[in-house]
Short mmCIF file of C-alpha atoms in Angstrom, two decimals:
data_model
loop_
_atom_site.label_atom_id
_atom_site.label_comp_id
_atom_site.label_asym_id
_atom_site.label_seq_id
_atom_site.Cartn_x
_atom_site.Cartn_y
_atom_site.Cartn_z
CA UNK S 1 85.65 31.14 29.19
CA UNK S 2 88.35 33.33 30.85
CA UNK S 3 88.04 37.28 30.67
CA UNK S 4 91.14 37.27 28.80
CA UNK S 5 89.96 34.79 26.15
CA UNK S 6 86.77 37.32 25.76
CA UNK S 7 89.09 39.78 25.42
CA UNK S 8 90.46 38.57 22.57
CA UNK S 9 87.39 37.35 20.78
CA UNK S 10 86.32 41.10 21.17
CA UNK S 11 88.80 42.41 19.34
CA UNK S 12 87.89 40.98 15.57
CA UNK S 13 84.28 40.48 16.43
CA UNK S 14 84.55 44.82 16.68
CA UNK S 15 86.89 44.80 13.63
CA UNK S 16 85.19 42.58 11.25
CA UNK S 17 81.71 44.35 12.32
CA UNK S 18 83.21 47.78 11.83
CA UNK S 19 84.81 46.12 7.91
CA UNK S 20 81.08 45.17 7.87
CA UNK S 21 79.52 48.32 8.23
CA UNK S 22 81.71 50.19 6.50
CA UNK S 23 81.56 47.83 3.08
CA UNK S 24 77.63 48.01 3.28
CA UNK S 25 77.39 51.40 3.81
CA UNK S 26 77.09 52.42 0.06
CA UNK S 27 74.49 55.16 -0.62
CA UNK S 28 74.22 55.34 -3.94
CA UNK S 29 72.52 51.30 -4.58
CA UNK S 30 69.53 52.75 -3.59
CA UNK S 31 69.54 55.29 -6.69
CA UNK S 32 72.09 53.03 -8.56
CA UNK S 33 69.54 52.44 -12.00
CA UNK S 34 68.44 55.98 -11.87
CA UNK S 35 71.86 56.57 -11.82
CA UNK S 36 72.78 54.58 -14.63
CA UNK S 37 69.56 55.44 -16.69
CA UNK S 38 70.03 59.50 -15.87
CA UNK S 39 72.12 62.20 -17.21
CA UNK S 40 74.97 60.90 -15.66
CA UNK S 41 75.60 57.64 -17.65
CA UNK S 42 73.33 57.53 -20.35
CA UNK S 43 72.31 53.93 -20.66
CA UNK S 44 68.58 53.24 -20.83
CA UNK S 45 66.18 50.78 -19.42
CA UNK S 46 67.26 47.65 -21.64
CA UNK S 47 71.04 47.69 -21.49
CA UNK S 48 70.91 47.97 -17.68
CA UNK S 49 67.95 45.17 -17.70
CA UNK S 50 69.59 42.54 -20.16
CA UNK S 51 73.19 43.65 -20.12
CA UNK S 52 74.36 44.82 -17.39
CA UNK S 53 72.44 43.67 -14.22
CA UNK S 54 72.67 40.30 -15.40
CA UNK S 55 76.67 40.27 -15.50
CA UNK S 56 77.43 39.87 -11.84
CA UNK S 57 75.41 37.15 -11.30
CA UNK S 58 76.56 34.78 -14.08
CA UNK S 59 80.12 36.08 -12.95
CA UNK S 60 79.78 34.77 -9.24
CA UNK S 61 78.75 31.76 -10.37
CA UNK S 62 81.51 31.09 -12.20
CA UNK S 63 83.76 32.70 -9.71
CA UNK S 64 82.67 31.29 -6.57
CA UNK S 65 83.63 27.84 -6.27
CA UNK S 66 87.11 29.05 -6.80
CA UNK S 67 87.21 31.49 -4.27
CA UNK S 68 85.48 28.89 -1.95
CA UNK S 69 88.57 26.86 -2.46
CA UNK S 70 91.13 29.72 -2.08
CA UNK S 71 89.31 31.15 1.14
CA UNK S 72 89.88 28.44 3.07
CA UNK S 73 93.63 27.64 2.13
CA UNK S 74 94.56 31.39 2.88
CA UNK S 75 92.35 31.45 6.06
CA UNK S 76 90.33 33.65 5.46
CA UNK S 77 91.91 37.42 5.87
CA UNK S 78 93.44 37.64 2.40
CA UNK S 79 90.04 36.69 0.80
CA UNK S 80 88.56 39.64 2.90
CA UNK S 81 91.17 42.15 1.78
CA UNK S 82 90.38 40.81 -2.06
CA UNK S 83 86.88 42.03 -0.79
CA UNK S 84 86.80 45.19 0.28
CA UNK S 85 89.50 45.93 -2.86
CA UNK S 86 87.40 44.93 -5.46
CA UNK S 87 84.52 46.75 -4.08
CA UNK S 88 86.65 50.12 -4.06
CA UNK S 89 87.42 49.10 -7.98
CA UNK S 90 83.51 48.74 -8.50
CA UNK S 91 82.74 51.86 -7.33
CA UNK S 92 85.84 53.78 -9.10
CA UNK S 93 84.41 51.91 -12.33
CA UNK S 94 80.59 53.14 -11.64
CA UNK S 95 81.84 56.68 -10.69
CA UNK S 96 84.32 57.47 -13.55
CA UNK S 97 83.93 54.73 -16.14
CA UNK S 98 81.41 55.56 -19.29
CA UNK S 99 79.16 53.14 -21.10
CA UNK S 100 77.91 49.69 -20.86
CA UNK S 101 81.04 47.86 -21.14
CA UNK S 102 82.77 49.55 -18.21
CA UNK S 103 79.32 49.62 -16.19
CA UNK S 104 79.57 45.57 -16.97
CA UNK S 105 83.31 45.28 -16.02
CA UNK S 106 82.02 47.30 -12.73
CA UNK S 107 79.77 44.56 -12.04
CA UNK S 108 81.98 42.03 -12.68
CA UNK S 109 84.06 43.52 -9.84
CA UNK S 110 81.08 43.50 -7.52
CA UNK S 111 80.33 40.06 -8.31
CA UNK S 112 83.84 38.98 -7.16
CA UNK S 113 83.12 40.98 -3.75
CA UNK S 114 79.80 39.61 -3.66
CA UNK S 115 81.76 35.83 -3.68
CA UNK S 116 84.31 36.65 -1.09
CA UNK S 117 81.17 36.94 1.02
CA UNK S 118 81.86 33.95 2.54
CA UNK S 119 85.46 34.63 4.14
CA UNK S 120 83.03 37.08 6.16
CA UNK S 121 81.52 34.75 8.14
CA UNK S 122 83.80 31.69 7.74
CA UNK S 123 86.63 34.40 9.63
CA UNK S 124 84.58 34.66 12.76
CA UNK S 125 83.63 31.22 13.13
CA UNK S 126 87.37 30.25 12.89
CA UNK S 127 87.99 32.58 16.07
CA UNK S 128 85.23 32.01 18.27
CA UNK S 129 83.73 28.76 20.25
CA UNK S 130 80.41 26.95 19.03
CA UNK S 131 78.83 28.23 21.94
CA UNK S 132 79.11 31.90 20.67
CA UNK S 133 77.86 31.11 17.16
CA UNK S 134 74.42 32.53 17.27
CA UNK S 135 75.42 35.79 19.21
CA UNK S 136 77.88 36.50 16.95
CA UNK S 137 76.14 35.47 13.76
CA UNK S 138 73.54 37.82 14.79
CA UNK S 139 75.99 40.86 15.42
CA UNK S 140 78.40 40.72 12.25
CA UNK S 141 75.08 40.29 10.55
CA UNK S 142 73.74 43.17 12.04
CA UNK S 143 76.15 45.31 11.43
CA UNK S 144 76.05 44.86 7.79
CA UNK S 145 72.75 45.60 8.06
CA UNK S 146 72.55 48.41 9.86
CA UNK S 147 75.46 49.90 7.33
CA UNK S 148 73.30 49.67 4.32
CA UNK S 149 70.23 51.02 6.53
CA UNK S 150 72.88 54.07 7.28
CA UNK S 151 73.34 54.15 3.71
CA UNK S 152 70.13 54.24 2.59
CA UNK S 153 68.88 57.09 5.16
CA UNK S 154 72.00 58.86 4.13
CA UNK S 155 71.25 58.60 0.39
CA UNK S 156 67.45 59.46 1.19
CA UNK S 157 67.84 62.99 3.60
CA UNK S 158 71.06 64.47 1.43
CA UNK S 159 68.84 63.78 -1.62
CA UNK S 160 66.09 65.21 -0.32
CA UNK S 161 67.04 67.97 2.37
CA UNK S 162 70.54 68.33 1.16
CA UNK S 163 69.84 68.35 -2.69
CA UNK S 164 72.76 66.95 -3.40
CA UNK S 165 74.10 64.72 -6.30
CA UNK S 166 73.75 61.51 -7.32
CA UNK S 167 77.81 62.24 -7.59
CA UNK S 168 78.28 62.80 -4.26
CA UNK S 169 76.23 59.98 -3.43
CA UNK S 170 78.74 57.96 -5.56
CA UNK S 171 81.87 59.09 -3.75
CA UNK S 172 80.71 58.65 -0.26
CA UNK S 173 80.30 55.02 -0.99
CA UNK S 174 83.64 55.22 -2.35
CA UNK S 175 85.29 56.56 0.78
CA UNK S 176 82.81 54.33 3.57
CA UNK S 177 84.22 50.99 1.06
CA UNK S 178 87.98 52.35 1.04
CA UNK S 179 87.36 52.42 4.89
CA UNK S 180 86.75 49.23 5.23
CA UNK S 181 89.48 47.66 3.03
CA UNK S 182 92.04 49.60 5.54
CA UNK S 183 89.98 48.01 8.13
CA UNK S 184 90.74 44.39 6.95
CA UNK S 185 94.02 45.17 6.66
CA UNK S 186 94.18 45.36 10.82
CA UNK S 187 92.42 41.72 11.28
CA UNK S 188 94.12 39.16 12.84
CA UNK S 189 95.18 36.24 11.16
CA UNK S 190 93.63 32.95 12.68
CA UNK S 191 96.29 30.09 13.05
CA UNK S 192 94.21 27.56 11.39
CA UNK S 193 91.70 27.53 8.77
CA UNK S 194 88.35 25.58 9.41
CA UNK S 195 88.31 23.20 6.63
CA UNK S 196 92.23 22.62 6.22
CA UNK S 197 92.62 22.25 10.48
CA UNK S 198 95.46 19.83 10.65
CA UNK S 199 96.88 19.46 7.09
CA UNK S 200 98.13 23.35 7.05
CA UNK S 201 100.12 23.47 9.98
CA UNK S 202 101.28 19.97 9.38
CA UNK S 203 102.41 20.95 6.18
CA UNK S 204 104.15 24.41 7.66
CA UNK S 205 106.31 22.35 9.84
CA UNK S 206 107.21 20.39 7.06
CA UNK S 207 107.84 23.38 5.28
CA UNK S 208 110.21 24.59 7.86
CA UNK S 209 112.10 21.75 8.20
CA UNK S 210 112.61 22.03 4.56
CA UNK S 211 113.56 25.48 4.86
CA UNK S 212 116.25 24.74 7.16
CA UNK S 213 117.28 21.58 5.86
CA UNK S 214 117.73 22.61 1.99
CA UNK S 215 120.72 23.06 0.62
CA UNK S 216 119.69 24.07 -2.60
CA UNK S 217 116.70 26.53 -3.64
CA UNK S 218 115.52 24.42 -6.19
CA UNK S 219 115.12 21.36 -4.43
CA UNK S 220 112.98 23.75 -2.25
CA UNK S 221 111.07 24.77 -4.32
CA UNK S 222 110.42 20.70 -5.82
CA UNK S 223 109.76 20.01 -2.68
CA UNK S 224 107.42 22.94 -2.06
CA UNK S 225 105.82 21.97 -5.19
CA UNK S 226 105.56 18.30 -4.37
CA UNK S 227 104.21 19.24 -1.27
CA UNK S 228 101.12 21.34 -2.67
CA UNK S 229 100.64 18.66 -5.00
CA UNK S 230 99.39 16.02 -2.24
CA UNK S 231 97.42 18.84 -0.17
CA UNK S 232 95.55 19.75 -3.45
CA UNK S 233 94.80 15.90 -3.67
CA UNK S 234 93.74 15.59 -0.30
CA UNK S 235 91.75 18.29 -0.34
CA UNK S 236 89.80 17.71 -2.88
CA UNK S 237 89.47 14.21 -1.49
CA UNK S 238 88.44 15.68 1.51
CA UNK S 239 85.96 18.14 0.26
CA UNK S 240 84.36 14.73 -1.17
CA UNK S 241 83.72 13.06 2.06
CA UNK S 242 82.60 16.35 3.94
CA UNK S 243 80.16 16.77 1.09
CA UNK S 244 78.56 13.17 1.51
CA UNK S 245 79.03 14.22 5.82
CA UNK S 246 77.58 17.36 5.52
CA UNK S 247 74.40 16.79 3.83
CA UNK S 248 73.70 13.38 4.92
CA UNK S 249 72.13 14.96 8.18
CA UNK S 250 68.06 15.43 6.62
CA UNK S 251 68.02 19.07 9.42
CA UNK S 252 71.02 20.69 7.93
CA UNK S 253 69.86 19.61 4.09
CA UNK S 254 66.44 21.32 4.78
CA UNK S 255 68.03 24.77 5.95
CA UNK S 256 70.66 25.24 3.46
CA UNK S 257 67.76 23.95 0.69
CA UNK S 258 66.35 27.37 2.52
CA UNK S 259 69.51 29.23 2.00
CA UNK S 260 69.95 28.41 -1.31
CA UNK S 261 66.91 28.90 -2.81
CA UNK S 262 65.90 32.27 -0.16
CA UNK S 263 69.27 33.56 -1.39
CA UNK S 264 68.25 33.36 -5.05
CA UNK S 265 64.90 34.96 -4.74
CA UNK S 266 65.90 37.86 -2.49
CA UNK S 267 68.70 38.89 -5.13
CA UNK S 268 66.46 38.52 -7.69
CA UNK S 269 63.86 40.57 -6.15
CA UNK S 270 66.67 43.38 -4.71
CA UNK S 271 68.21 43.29 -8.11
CA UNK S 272 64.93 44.45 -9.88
CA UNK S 273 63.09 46.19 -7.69
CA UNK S 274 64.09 49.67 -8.76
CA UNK S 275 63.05 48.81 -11.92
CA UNK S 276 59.83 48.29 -10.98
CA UNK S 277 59.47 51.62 -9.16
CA UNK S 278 60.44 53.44 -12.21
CA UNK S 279 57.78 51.49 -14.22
CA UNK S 280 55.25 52.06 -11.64
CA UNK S 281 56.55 56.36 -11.57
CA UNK S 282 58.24 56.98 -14.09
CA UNK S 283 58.55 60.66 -14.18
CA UNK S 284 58.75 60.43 -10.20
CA UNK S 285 62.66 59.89 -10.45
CA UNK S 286 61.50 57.27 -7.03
CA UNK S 287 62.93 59.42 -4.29
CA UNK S 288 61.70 57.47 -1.71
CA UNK S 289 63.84 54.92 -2.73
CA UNK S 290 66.72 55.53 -0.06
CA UNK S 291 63.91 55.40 2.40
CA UNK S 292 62.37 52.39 2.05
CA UNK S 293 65.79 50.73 1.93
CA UNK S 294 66.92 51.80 4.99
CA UNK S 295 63.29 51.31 7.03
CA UNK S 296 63.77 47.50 5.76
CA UNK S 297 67.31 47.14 6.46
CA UNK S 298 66.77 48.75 9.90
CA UNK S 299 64.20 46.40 10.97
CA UNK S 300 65.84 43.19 8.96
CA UNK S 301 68.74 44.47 11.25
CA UNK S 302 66.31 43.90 14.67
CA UNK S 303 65.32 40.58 13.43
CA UNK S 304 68.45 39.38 13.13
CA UNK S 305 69.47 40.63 16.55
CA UNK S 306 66.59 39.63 18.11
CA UNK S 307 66.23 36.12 16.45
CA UNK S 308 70.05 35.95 18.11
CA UNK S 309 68.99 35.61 21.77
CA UNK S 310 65.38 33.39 20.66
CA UNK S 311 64.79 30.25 22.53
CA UNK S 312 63.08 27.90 20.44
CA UNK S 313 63.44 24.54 19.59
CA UNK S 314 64.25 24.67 16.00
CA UNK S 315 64.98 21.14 15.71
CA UNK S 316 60.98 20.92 15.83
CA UNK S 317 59.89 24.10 14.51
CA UNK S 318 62.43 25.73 12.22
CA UNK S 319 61.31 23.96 8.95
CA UNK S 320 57.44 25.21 9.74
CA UNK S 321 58.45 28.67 10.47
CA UNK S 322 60.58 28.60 7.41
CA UNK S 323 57.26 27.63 5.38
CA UNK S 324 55.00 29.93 7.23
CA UNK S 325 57.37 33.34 6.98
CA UNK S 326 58.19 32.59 3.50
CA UNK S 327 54.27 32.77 2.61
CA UNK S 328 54.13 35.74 3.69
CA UNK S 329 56.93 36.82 1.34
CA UNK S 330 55.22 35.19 -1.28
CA UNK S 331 52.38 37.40 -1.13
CA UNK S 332 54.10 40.49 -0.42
CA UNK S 333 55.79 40.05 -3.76
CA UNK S 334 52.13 39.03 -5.26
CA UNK S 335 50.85 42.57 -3.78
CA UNK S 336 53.91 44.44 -4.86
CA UNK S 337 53.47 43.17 -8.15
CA UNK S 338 49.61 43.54 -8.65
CA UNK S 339 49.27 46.89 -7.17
CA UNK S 340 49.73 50.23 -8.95
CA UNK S 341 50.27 52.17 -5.31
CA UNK S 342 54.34 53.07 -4.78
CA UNK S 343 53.37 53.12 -0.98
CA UNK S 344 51.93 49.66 -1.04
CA UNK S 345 54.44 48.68 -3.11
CA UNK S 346 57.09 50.07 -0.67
CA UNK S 347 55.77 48.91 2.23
CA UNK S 348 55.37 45.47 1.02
CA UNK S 349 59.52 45.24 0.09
CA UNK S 350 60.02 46.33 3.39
CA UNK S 351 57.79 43.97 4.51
CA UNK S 352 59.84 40.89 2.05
CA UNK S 353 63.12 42.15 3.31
CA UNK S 354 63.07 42.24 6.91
CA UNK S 355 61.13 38.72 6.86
CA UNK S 356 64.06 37.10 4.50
CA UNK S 357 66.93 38.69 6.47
CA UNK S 358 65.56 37.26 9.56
CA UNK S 359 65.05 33.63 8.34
CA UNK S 360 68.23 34.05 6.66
CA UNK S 361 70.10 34.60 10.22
CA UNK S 362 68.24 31.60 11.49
CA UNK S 363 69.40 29.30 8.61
CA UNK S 364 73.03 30.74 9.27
CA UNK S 365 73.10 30.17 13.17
CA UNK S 366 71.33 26.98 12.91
CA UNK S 367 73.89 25.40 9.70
CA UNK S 368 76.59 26.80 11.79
CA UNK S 369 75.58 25.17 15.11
CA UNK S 370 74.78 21.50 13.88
CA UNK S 371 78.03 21.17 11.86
CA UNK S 372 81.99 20.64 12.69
CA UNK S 373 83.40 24.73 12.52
CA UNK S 374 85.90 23.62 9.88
CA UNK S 375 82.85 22.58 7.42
CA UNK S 376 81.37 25.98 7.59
CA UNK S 377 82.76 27.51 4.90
CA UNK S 378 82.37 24.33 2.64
CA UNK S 379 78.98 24.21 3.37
CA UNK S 380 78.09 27.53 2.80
CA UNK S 381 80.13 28.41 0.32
CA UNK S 382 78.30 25.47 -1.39
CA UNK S 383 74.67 26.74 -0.65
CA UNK S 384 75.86 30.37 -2.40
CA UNK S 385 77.34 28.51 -5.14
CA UNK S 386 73.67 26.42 -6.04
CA UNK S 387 71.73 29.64 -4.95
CA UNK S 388 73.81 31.47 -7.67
CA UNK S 389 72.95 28.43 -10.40
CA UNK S 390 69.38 29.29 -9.62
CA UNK S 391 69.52 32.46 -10.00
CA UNK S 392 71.40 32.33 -13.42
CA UNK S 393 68.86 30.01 -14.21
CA UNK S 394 66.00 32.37 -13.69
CA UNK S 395 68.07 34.88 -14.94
CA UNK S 396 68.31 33.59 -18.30
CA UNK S 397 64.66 32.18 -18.48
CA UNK S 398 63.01 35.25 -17.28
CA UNK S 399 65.56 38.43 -18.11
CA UNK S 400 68.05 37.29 -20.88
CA UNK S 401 65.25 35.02 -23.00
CA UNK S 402 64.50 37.27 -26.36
CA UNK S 403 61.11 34.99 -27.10
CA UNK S 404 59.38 35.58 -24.19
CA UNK S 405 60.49 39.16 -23.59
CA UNK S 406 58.73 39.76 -20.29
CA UNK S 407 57.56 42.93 -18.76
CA UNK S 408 58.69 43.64 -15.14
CA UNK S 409 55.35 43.10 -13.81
CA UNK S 410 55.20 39.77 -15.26
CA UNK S 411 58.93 38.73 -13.90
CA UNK S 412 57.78 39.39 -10.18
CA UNK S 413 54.64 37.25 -10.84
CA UNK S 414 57.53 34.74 -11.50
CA UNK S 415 59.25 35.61 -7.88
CA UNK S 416 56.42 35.66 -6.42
CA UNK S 417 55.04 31.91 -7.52
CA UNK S 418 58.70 30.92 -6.83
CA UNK S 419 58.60 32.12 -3.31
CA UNK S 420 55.32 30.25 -3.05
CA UNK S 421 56.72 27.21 -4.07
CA UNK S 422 59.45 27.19 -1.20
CA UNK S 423 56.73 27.89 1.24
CA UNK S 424 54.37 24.74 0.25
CA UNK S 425 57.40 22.21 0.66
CA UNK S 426 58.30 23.71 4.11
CA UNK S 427 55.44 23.98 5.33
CA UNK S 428 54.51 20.45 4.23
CA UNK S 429 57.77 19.31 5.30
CA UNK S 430 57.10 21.35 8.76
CA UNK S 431 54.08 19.69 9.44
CA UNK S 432 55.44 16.27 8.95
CA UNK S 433 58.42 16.90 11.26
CA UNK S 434 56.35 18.17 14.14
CA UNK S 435 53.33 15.85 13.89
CA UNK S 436 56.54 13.30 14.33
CA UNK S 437 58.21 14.87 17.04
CA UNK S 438 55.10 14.91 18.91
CA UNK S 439 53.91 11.76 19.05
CA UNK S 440 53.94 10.24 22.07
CA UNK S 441 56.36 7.32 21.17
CA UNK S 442 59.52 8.59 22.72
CA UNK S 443 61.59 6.58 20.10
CA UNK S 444 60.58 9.27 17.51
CA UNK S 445 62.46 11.95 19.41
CA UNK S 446 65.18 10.26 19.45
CA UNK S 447 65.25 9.84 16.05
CA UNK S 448 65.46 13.14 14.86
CA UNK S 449 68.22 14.34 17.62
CA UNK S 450 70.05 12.23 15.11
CA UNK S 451 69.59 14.02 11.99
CA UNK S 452 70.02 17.74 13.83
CA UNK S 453 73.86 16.68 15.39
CA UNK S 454 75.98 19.27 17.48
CA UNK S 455 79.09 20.41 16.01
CA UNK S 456 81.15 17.62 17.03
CA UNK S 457 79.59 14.90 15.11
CA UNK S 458 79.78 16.53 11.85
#
């Protein structure tokens, strides 16, 4: 690649990691139940438990597919914008709205945020080359990282040096998320979307002609009409085939079966945690909270980075690393759950964290790498949408279910034996693959280079 072509790869790499940053760099999450619990909104343990937390992830499941669709067709930017406006209208909502139907209608603007998540990294894949997918992967990941670490230290030394306000707390996050919505305004628009390559600018020179060739607005506009018609047809069509494409390839299935089902634990397990803390200390208003955050978002943050420039040959061992690591953050949740010690309880989420946001990057790098750049966004977009049906799933079996009514303590036994689960068929399935691979029957080899293809052949 030419210096000037770097160049201008640099250019939204820095802009959409600065947008990253900035959007992730919210310190009041950290303290955002004792927030809602406190003085300052009034709502106790239950509502936020059964009414409120549970509103943005039933919403982004019913919103994502949709804005899956729409990401693609605007390419990406727009979608990004939507973003970082809807979470300044989250955080205007949680600031200055009262009760728990305007703390649910704040969460129902997250949880449209939270969906757009995929224009994030379906943008930079439609700029850069294949070749640059797991060094950039590993830096806009990193820097969203490292803004919620920077938000959780923040939170942690004002709180406790500073004395500040929860407030205050609230209306930095406000200003570090308006930031980054005027820093998506300044991102370059790519000139063809991923998934719609081909039909888009087909149909803008068509479009043009049209334009020029009209004598009358409304036969423009029937034409227009006609014309969105077909592409909606087509690409539904197409979404169809890249579906049966995409997952026919046994590699890819097994690491977005990972990202799906990782993604649902670790929101599960993020989403609650707090509560747990307060169970375990009550009266100890858990001021460490900010702390531990940003310790495990600091060294998820490494991971990721450093898991960027790893050399290993993951068409062999990915699927028994997957099953080893996530062990280990089976039993982290098991300790966190069993043990009454807040320091062993914070060290093991700190532990959980930084283990899941470094097998996440490798599922991301590796999905991204072994399919065609205009099915990224399908296929992710598609792993968020059945790791959000899971976790509405478990939602309403384990939070929203009045006859069993559990206690916290008894949920993260649940997260815990689910995380255990995922680790037995990967590490099963890891064993198989590499007692395969290494046989000494050269055909076998072969074999799987077939299910892990480059880019090109998906």
């Amino acid at each position: 690649m030419s210096p000037e072509s770097r160049m201008s790869l640099r250019c939204p790499t820095v802009l959409l990691c600065i947008y990253g940053f900035c959007s992730m760099m919210r310190p009041i999450e950290p303290f955002l139940t004792e927030f809602l619990t406190g003085t300052y909104k009034n709502l106790t343990t239950e509502q936020v438990t059964r009414q409120v937390y549970p509103v943005w992830t039933y919403s982004s499941l019913v919103l994502l597919i949709p804005v899956l669709l729409v990401t693609d067709f605007l390419r990406y930017k727009p979608v990004i914008i939507l973003q970082g406006l809807t979470y300044v209208t989250a955080f205007l909502l949680v600031l200055f709205g009262s009760g728990v139907h305007s703390a649910q209608l704040a969460f129902f603007s997250y949880s449209i945020a939270m969906a757009a998540d995929v224009a994030y990294f379906s943008y930079i894949y439609s700029i850069v080359p294949p070749s640059y997918y797991q060094r950039v992967t590993s830096y806009v990941r990193g820097a969203i990282l490292l803004g919620y670490a920077v938000g959780a230290l923040l939170a942690q030394l004002l709180l406790s040096l500073g004395g500040v306000s929860l407030y205050c707390l609230g209306f930095i996050t406000l200003i570090s998320v308006s930031l980054a919505l005027i820093t998506s305004l300044f991102l370059p628009m790519p000139k063809t979307s991923l998934f719609l390559k081909g039909t888009y600018s087909a149909q803008q020179e068509n479009s043009d002609e049209d334009t020029h060739s009209s004598e009358s607005q409304d036969f423009f506009i029937w034409v227009k009409s006609v014309t969105a018609a077909k592409h909606v047809g087509r690409m539904f069509r197409g979404l169809i085939l890249d579906c049966k494409k995409c997952y026919s390839s046994v590699a890819v299935l097994f690491f977005c079966i990972w990202a799906a089902t990782g993604r649902c634990g670790f929101y599960q397990v993020t989403g609650y945690i707090q509560l747990l803390w307060v169970y375990m200390q009550p009266n100890n208003f858990t001021a460490y909270n900010g702390g531990v955050d940003a310790i495990s978002t600091l060294t998820g943050a490494a991971a990721s980075v450093a898991v960027g420039h790893m050399s290993l040959e993951w068409s062999v061992w990915g699927e028994l690393v997957l099953g080893g690591f996530t062990f280990l953050i089976a039993g982290a949740i098991f300790l966190m759950d069993l043990t009454d010690n807040i320091w062993i309880s914070y060290t093991c989420f700190s532990l959980f964290k930084t283990i899941y946001l470094q097998l996440a990057t490798i599922c991301t790098f590796q999905i991204a790498k072994t399919l065609n750049r205009r099915r990224y966004a399908l296929v992710f977009g598609i792993n968020s949408f059945v790791g959000t049906v899971l976790q509405s799933v478990l939602t309403a079996i384990v939070i929203n279910t009045k006859s069993l009514q559990l206690t916290i303590t008894s949920q993260f036994l649940i997260y815990a034996s689910y995380f255990a689960a995922i680790s037995l068929l990967f590490t099963v399935r890891g064993v198989y693959t590499v007692l395969h691979m290494k046989c000494p029957a050269g055909g076998n080899h072969a074999e799987r280079n077939t299910s892990l293809p480059q880019g090109s052949s998906l």
